[in-house]
Every structure is written in C-alpha cells, then in structure tokens.
C-alpha cells in the first residue's frame, strides 16, 4: 500500500526500493530464530512481492502511459556489497532476492548486485547463474566505484558506503 500510494501520488518513472537485503534481514532472522518462518516460506513471500512490483505499470497515469508506451518503470532493488561499517553485507536475503528473480521471471524489480573485492564466491556464483538465464538481471556494480561516485559528489563516507541504485544505474545514498 505504501508503494502504490507513492506511485499514485508522484507518478514516477523510477522508484528506489533500496538495499532490500539490509533492511529485511533483521526481520527474517528474528522470525526464523523464533520459529515463525523458514527459508521456503520467506522465499514465497519475496516472490509474491516481486509479482506486486510488476503491477506498477497498471497505475501510471494515462499521460505517462501515452508518453512512454511500452517502457517499463524502474523499481530498482539492490543487494550485496558491504555494510556502512565496511563489513560484508551479503546475507540470506541477498540470495533469496536472486533466487526469487530467477524463479519468478518478472520484469520488476530491477535487481542490482553490489560486488565488493572480497565478495564470497558462492554469491558470485549465484549472480552469474542468474545472468546465464538471459533474463537481463542482475545489473552488476562495483561496490568501490559506487562509493567513490557518491564521495566525489560530496556525500559523507558513512552514507556513501550504504549506496544503492535508483532508476537503471544511478547510485544513491
């Protein structure tokens, strides 16, 4: 509801979902430890969310639809990379987002993966397996380059380290 409210009010062509794995992981971990959810159930919920993200096209204004006929909106969702403190930010939800994208095969969300120099090999394998499907996802971005771009624009180091993509390839903090 929050997403659709923003879309209806703003009529944007891009929506920055943010670092999905970073803000969802604490909830997933707490529910998993409490025995309220398991991986497969959480994955199904993420896949349902992917389907909801794909419905955005039905609420854009008629003017926007006429101007950008056939053009998809960008609901960019970023996973991977490092945390603001510089430690590895890849977690179970990072893999879940890649798996949901591979299994659901929707045009949204636009999945971006941040790759850091010490990126775990199993994460790189999951990313390249998704690329090999030919679905066009994920967009692969250098963690260091995204950080440096925002630093060059004047962002403070902590905010720049927590960057994510908006639109197709625009880093935001």
PDB file of C-alpha atoms in Angstrom:
ATOM      1  CA  UNK A   1       0.000   0.000   0.000  1.00  0.00           C
ATOM      2  CA  UNK A   2       2.826   2.396   0.815  1.00  0.00           C
ATOM      3  CA  UNK A   3       4.472   1.728  -2.537  1.00  0.00           C
ATOM      4  CA  UNK A   4       1.272   2.187  -4.513  1.00  0.00           C
ATOM      5  CA  UNK A   5       0.409   5.353  -2.584  1.00  0.00           C
ATOM      6  CA  UNK A   6       3.751   6.868  -3.528  1.00  0.00           C
ATOM      7  CA  UNK A   7       3.370   5.815  -7.133  1.00  0.00           C
ATOM      8  CA  UNK A   8      -0.155   7.198  -7.458  1.00  0.00           C
ATOM      9  CA  UNK A   9       0.817  10.465  -5.744  1.00  0.00           C
ATOM     10  CA  UNK A  10       4.097  11.024  -7.593  1.00  0.00           C
ATOM     11  CA  UNK A  11       3.628   9.199 -10.926  1.00  0.00           C
ATOM     12  CA  UNK A  12       7.370   8.481 -11.016  1.00  0.00           C
ATOM     13  CA  UNK A  13       9.259   6.525 -13.634  1.00  0.00           C
ATOM     14  CA  UNK A  14      11.737   5.259 -11.063  1.00  0.00           C
ATOM     15  CA  UNK A  15      11.405   4.043  -7.505  1.00  0.00           C
ATOM     16  CA  UNK A  16      14.364   3.244  -5.318  1.00  0.00           C
ATOM     17  CA  UNK A  17      13.441   0.237  -3.185  1.00  0.00           C
ATOM     18  CA  UNK A  18      16.870   0.460  -1.548  1.00  0.00           C
ATOM     19  CA  UNK A  19      19.087  -2.206  -0.028  1.00  0.00           C
ATOM     20  CA  UNK A  20      16.404  -4.847   0.378  1.00  0.00           C
ATOM     21  CA  UNK A  21      18.679  -7.434   1.979  1.00  0.00           C
ATOM     22  CA  UNK A  22      19.938  -4.949   4.564  1.00  0.00           C
ATOM     23  CA  UNK A  23      16.568  -3.743   5.816  1.00  0.00           C
ATOM     24  CA  UNK A  24      14.730  -7.094   5.550  1.00  0.00           C
ATOM     25  CA  UNK A  25      17.369  -9.406   7.023  1.00  0.00           C
ATOM     26  CA  UNK A  26      16.859  -8.413  10.698  1.00  0.00           C
ATOM     27  CA  UNK A  27      13.134  -9.227  10.383  1.00  0.00           C
ATOM     28  CA  UNK A  28      13.812 -12.515   8.606  1.00  0.00           C
ATOM     29  CA  UNK A  29      16.467 -13.543  11.144  1.00  0.00           C
ATOM     30  CA  UNK A  30      14.254 -12.695  14.144  1.00  0.00           C
ATOM     31  CA  UNK A  31      11.273 -14.601  12.727  1.00  0.00           C
ATOM     32  CA  UNK A  32      13.436 -17.569  11.744  1.00  0.00           C
ATOM     33  CA  UNK A  33      15.019 -17.760  15.217  1.00  0.00           C
ATOM     34  CA  UNK A  34      11.547 -17.541  16.811  1.00  0.00           C
ATOM     35  CA  UNK A  35      10.331 -20.410  14.632  1.00  0.00           C
ATOM     36  CA  UNK A  36       7.771 -18.191  12.871  1.00  0.00           C
ATOM     37  CA  UNK A  37       9.163 -18.638   9.351  1.00  0.00           C
ATOM     38  CA  UNK A  38      11.501 -20.816   7.343  1.00  0.00           C
ATOM     39  CA  UNK A  39      13.509 -20.104   4.194  1.00  0.00           C
ATOM     40  CA  UNK A  40      10.941 -21.539   1.772  1.00  0.00           C
ATOM     41  CA  UNK A  41       8.049 -19.567   3.261  1.00  0.00           C
ATOM     42  CA  UNK A  42      10.088 -16.356   3.242  1.00  0.00           C
ATOM     43  CA  UNK A  43      11.110 -17.020  -0.365  1.00  0.00           C
ATOM     44  CA  UNK A  44       7.462 -17.426  -1.344  1.00  0.00           C
ATOM     45  CA  UNK A  45       6.650 -14.075   0.273  1.00  0.00           C
ATOM     46  CA  UNK A  46       9.528 -12.405  -1.590  1.00  0.00           C
ATOM     47  CA  UNK A  47       8.285 -13.944  -4.842  1.00  0.00           C
ATOM     48  CA  UNK A  48       4.807 -12.548  -4.121  1.00  0.00           C
ATOM     49  CA  UNK A  49       6.395  -9.137  -3.576  1.00  0.00           C
ATOM     50  CA  UNK A  50       8.130  -9.437  -6.968  1.00  0.00           C
ATOM     51  CA  UNK A  51       4.710 -10.002  -8.548  1.00  0.00           C
ATOM     52  CA  UNK A  52       3.321  -6.916  -6.777  1.00  0.00           C
ATOM     53  CA  UNK A  53       6.238  -4.843  -8.054  1.00  0.00           C
ATOM     54  CA  UNK A  54       5.307  -5.918 -11.580  1.00  0.00           C
ATOM     55  CA  UNK A  55       1.808  -4.428 -11.205  1.00  0.00           C
ATOM     56  CA  UNK A  56       3.078  -0.846 -11.119  1.00  0.00           C
ATOM     57  CA  UNK A  57       2.514  -0.472 -14.846  1.00  0.00           C
ATOM     58  CA  UNK A  58      -1.248  -0.599 -14.242  1.00  0.00           C
ATOM     59  CA  UNK A  59      -1.335   2.508 -12.044  1.00  0.00           C
ATOM     60  CA  UNK A  60       0.709   5.002 -14.053  1.00  0.00           C
ATOM     61  CA  UNK A  61      -1.221   7.945 -15.424  1.00  0.00           C
ATOM     62  CA  UNK A  62      -2.677   7.819 -18.941  1.00  0.00           C
ATOM     63  CA  UNK A  63      -0.415  10.725 -19.887  1.00  0.00           C
ATOM     64  CA  UNK A  64       2.680   8.817 -18.748  1.00  0.00           C
ATOM     65  CA  UNK A  65       1.462   5.642 -20.432  1.00  0.00           C
ATOM     66  CA  UNK A  66       0.985   7.534 -23.703  1.00  0.00           C
ATOM     67  CA  UNK A  67       4.343   9.259 -23.486  1.00  0.00           C
ATOM     68  CA  UNK A  68       6.326   6.151 -22.507  1.00  0.00           C
ATOM     69  CA  UNK A  69       4.260   3.472 -24.253  1.00  0.00           C
ATOM     70  CA  UNK A  70       5.823   0.076 -23.725  1.00  0.00           C
ATOM     71  CA  UNK A  71       8.519   1.471 -21.441  1.00  0.00           C
ATOM     72  CA  UNK A  72       8.970  -0.268 -18.114  1.00  0.00           C
ATOM     73  CA  UNK A  73       9.292   1.608 -14.879  1.00  0.00           C
ATOM     74  CA  UNK A  74      12.415   1.134 -12.813  1.00  0.00           C
ATOM     75  CA  UNK A  75      11.866  -0.293  -9.346  1.00  0.00           C
ATOM     76  CA  UNK A  76      15.487  -0.828  -8.500  1.00  0.00           C
ATOM     77  CA  UNK A  77      16.280  -3.131  -5.618  1.00  0.00           C
ATOM     78  CA  UNK A  78      19.904  -3.540  -4.520  1.00  0.00           C
ATOM     79  CA  UNK A  79      21.507  -6.497  -2.736  1.00  0.00           C
ATOM     80  CA  UNK A  80      25.038  -7.437  -1.751  1.00  0.00           C
ATOM     81  CA  UNK A  81      28.083  -5.306  -1.155  1.00  0.00           C
ATOM     82  CA  UNK A  82      29.410  -4.086   2.129  1.00  0.00           C
ATOM     83  CA  UNK A  83      27.630  -2.557   5.100  1.00  0.00           C
ATOM     84  CA  UNK A  84      28.193   1.043   6.144  1.00  0.00           C
ATOM     85  CA  UNK A  85      30.830  -0.210   8.611  1.00  0.00           C
ATOM     86  CA  UNK A  86      32.772  -1.866   5.757  1.00  0.00           C
ATOM     87  CA  UNK A  87      31.945  -5.481   6.678  1.00  0.00           C
ATOM     88  CA  UNK A  88      30.380  -7.979   4.297  1.00  0.00           C
ATOM     89  CA  UNK A  89      26.668  -7.207   3.859  1.00  0.00           C
ATOM     90  CA  UNK A  90      25.704 -10.332   1.932  1.00  0.00           C
ATOM     91  CA  UNK A  91      23.166 -12.404   3.858  1.00  0.00           C
ATOM     92  CA  UNK A  92      20.413 -14.990   3.365  1.00  0.00           C
ATOM     93  CA  UNK A  93      18.006 -12.380   1.984  1.00  0.00           C
ATOM     94  CA  UNK A  94      20.609 -11.411  -0.646  1.00  0.00           C
ATOM     95  CA  UNK A  95      20.465 -14.969  -2.001  1.00  0.00           C
ATOM     96  CA  UNK A  96      16.689 -15.056  -1.628  1.00  0.00           C
ATOM     97  CA  UNK A  97      16.327 -11.989  -3.870  1.00  0.00           C
ATOM     98  CA  UNK A  98      18.492 -13.604  -6.549  1.00  0.00           C
ATOM     99  CA  UNK A  99      16.531 -16.865  -6.320  1.00  0.00           C
ATOM    100  CA  UNK A 100      13.172 -15.070  -6.497  1.00  0.00           C
ATOM    101  CA  UNK A 101      14.310 -13.169  -9.591  1.00  0.00           C
ATOM    102  CA  UNK A 102      15.444 -16.405 -11.242  1.00  0.00           C
ATOM    103  CA  UNK A 103      12.261 -18.319 -10.403  1.00  0.00           C
ATOM    104  CA  UNK A 104       9.542 -15.675 -10.937  1.00  0.00           C
ATOM    105  CA  UNK A 105      10.962 -14.195 -14.167  1.00  0.00           C
ATOM    106  CA  UNK A 106       9.205 -10.824 -13.866  1.00  0.00           C
ATOM    107  CA  UNK A 107      10.414  -7.547 -15.335  1.00  0.00           C
ATOM    108  CA  UNK A 108      10.394  -5.935 -11.890  1.00  0.00           C
ATOM    109  CA  UNK A 109      12.069  -5.298  -9.583  1.00  0.00           C
ATOM    110  CA  UNK A 110      15.190  -4.290 -11.446  1.00  0.00           C
ATOM    111  CA  UNK A 111      17.724  -6.247  -9.405  1.00  0.00           C
ATOM    112  CA  UNK A 112      21.163  -4.732  -8.831  1.00  0.00           C
ATOM    113  CA  UNK A 113      24.032  -6.529  -7.111  1.00  0.00           C
ATOM    114  CA  UNK A 114      26.904  -4.739  -5.416  1.00  0.00           C
ATOM    115  CA  UNK A 115      30.146  -6.679  -5.749  1.00  0.00           C
ATOM    116  CA  UNK A 116      32.994  -5.930  -3.363  1.00  0.00           C
ATOM    117  CA  UNK A 117      36.626  -7.084  -3.680  1.00  0.00           C
ATOM    118  CA  UNK A 118      36.184  -9.816  -1.023  1.00  0.00           C
ATOM    119  CA  UNK A 119      32.806 -10.954  -2.375  1.00  0.00           C
ATOM    120  CA  UNK A 120      32.086 -14.569  -1.352  1.00  0.00           C
ATOM    121  CA  UNK A 121      32.486 -16.962  -4.283  1.00  0.00           C
ATOM    122  CA  UNK A 122      29.070 -18.566  -3.687  1.00  0.00           C
ATOM    123  CA  UNK A 123      27.417 -15.141  -4.058  1.00  0.00           C
ATOM    124  CA  UNK A 124      29.317 -14.540  -7.312  1.00  0.00           C
ATOM    125  CA  UNK A 125      28.162 -17.973  -8.498  1.00  0.00           C
ATOM    126  CA  UNK A 126      24.523 -17.122  -7.704  1.00  0.00           C
ATOM    127  CA  UNK A 127      24.880 -13.808  -9.566  1.00  0.00           C
ATOM    128  CA  UNK A 128      26.472 -15.412 -12.641  1.00  0.00           C
ATOM    129  CA  UNK A 129      23.900 -18.222 -12.661  1.00  0.00           C
ATOM    130  CA  UNK A 130      21.158 -15.585 -12.810  1.00  0.00           C
ATOM    131  CA  UNK A 131      22.995 -13.752 -15.610  1.00  0.00           C
ATOM    132  CA  UNK A 132      23.295 -17.026 -17.551  1.00  0.00           C
ATOM    133  CA  UNK A 133      19.484 -17.368 -17.705  1.00  0.00           C
ATOM    134  CA  UNK A 134      19.368 -14.434 -20.128  1.00  0.00           C
ATOM    135  CA  UNK A 135      16.709 -12.599 -18.087  1.00  0.00           C
ATOM    136  CA  UNK A 136      18.729  -9.376 -18.130  1.00  0.00           C
ATOM    137  CA  UNK A 137      19.273  -9.359 -14.369  1.00  0.00           C
ATOM    138  CA  UNK A 138      21.049  -8.561 -12.227  1.00  0.00           C
ATOM    139  CA  UNK A 139      22.847  -5.349 -13.001  1.00  0.00           C
ATOM    140  CA  UNK A 140      26.322  -5.833 -11.544  1.00  0.00           C
ATOM    141  CA  UNK A 141      28.006  -2.859  -9.885  1.00  0.00           C
ATOM    142  CA  UNK A 142      31.388  -2.335  -8.277  1.00  0.00           C
ATOM    143  CA  UNK A 143      30.930  -1.547  -4.602  1.00  0.00           C
ATOM    144  CA  UNK A 144      34.040   0.642  -4.592  1.00  0.00           C
ATOM    145  CA  UNK A 145      33.015   2.610  -7.690  1.00  0.00           C
ATOM    146  CA  UNK A 146      29.501   3.340  -6.353  1.00  0.00           C
ATOM    147  CA  UNK A 147      31.020   4.524  -3.091  1.00  0.00           C
ATOM    148  CA  UNK A 148      33.592   6.725  -4.818  1.00  0.00           C
ATOM    149  CA  UNK A 149      31.000   8.293  -7.128  1.00  0.00           C
ATOM    150  CA  UNK A 150      28.976   9.448  -4.126  1.00  0.00           C
ATOM    151  CA  UNK A 151      32.070  10.629  -2.249  1.00  0.00           C
ATOM    152  CA  UNK A 152      33.017  12.678  -5.334  1.00  0.00           C
ATOM    153  CA  UNK A 153      29.576  14.300  -5.122  1.00  0.00           C
ATOM    154  CA  UNK A 154      30.178  15.282  -1.505  1.00  0.00           C
ATOM    155  CA  UNK A 155      28.351  12.539   0.405  1.00  0.00           C
ATOM    156  CA  UNK A 156      29.826  11.707   3.785  1.00  0.00           C
ATOM    157  CA  UNK A 157      31.663   8.354   3.968  1.00  0.00           C
ATOM    158  CA  UNK A 158      29.046   6.518   6.036  1.00  0.00           C
ATOM    159  CA  UNK A 159      26.183   7.447   3.699  1.00  0.00           C
ATOM    160  CA  UNK A 160      28.279   6.744   0.608  1.00  0.00           C
ATOM    161  CA  UNK A 161      29.100   3.234   1.899  1.00  0.00           C
ATOM    162  CA  UNK A 162      25.375   2.457   2.131  1.00  0.00           C
ATOM    163  CA  UNK A 163      24.632   3.316  -1.508  1.00  0.00           C
ATOM    164  CA  UNK A 164      22.009   1.663  -3.697  1.00  0.00           C
ATOM    165  CA  UNK A 165      20.696   2.171  -7.208  1.00  0.00           C
ATOM    166  CA  UNK A 166      17.727   4.171  -8.412  1.00  0.00           C
ATOM    167  CA  UNK A 167      16.325   4.072 -11.916  1.00  0.00           C
ATOM    168  CA  UNK A 168      18.551   1.940 -14.067  1.00  0.00           C
ATOM    169  CA  UNK A 169      22.064   2.681 -12.808  1.00  0.00           C
ATOM    170  CA  UNK A 170      22.074   5.842 -10.669  1.00  0.00           C
ATOM    171  CA  UNK A 171      23.799   5.403  -7.281  1.00  0.00           C
ATOM    172  CA  UNK A 172      22.028   6.984  -4.293  1.00  0.00           C
ATOM    173  CA  UNK A 173      22.848   7.091  -0.628  1.00  0.00           C
TER     174      UNK A 173
END
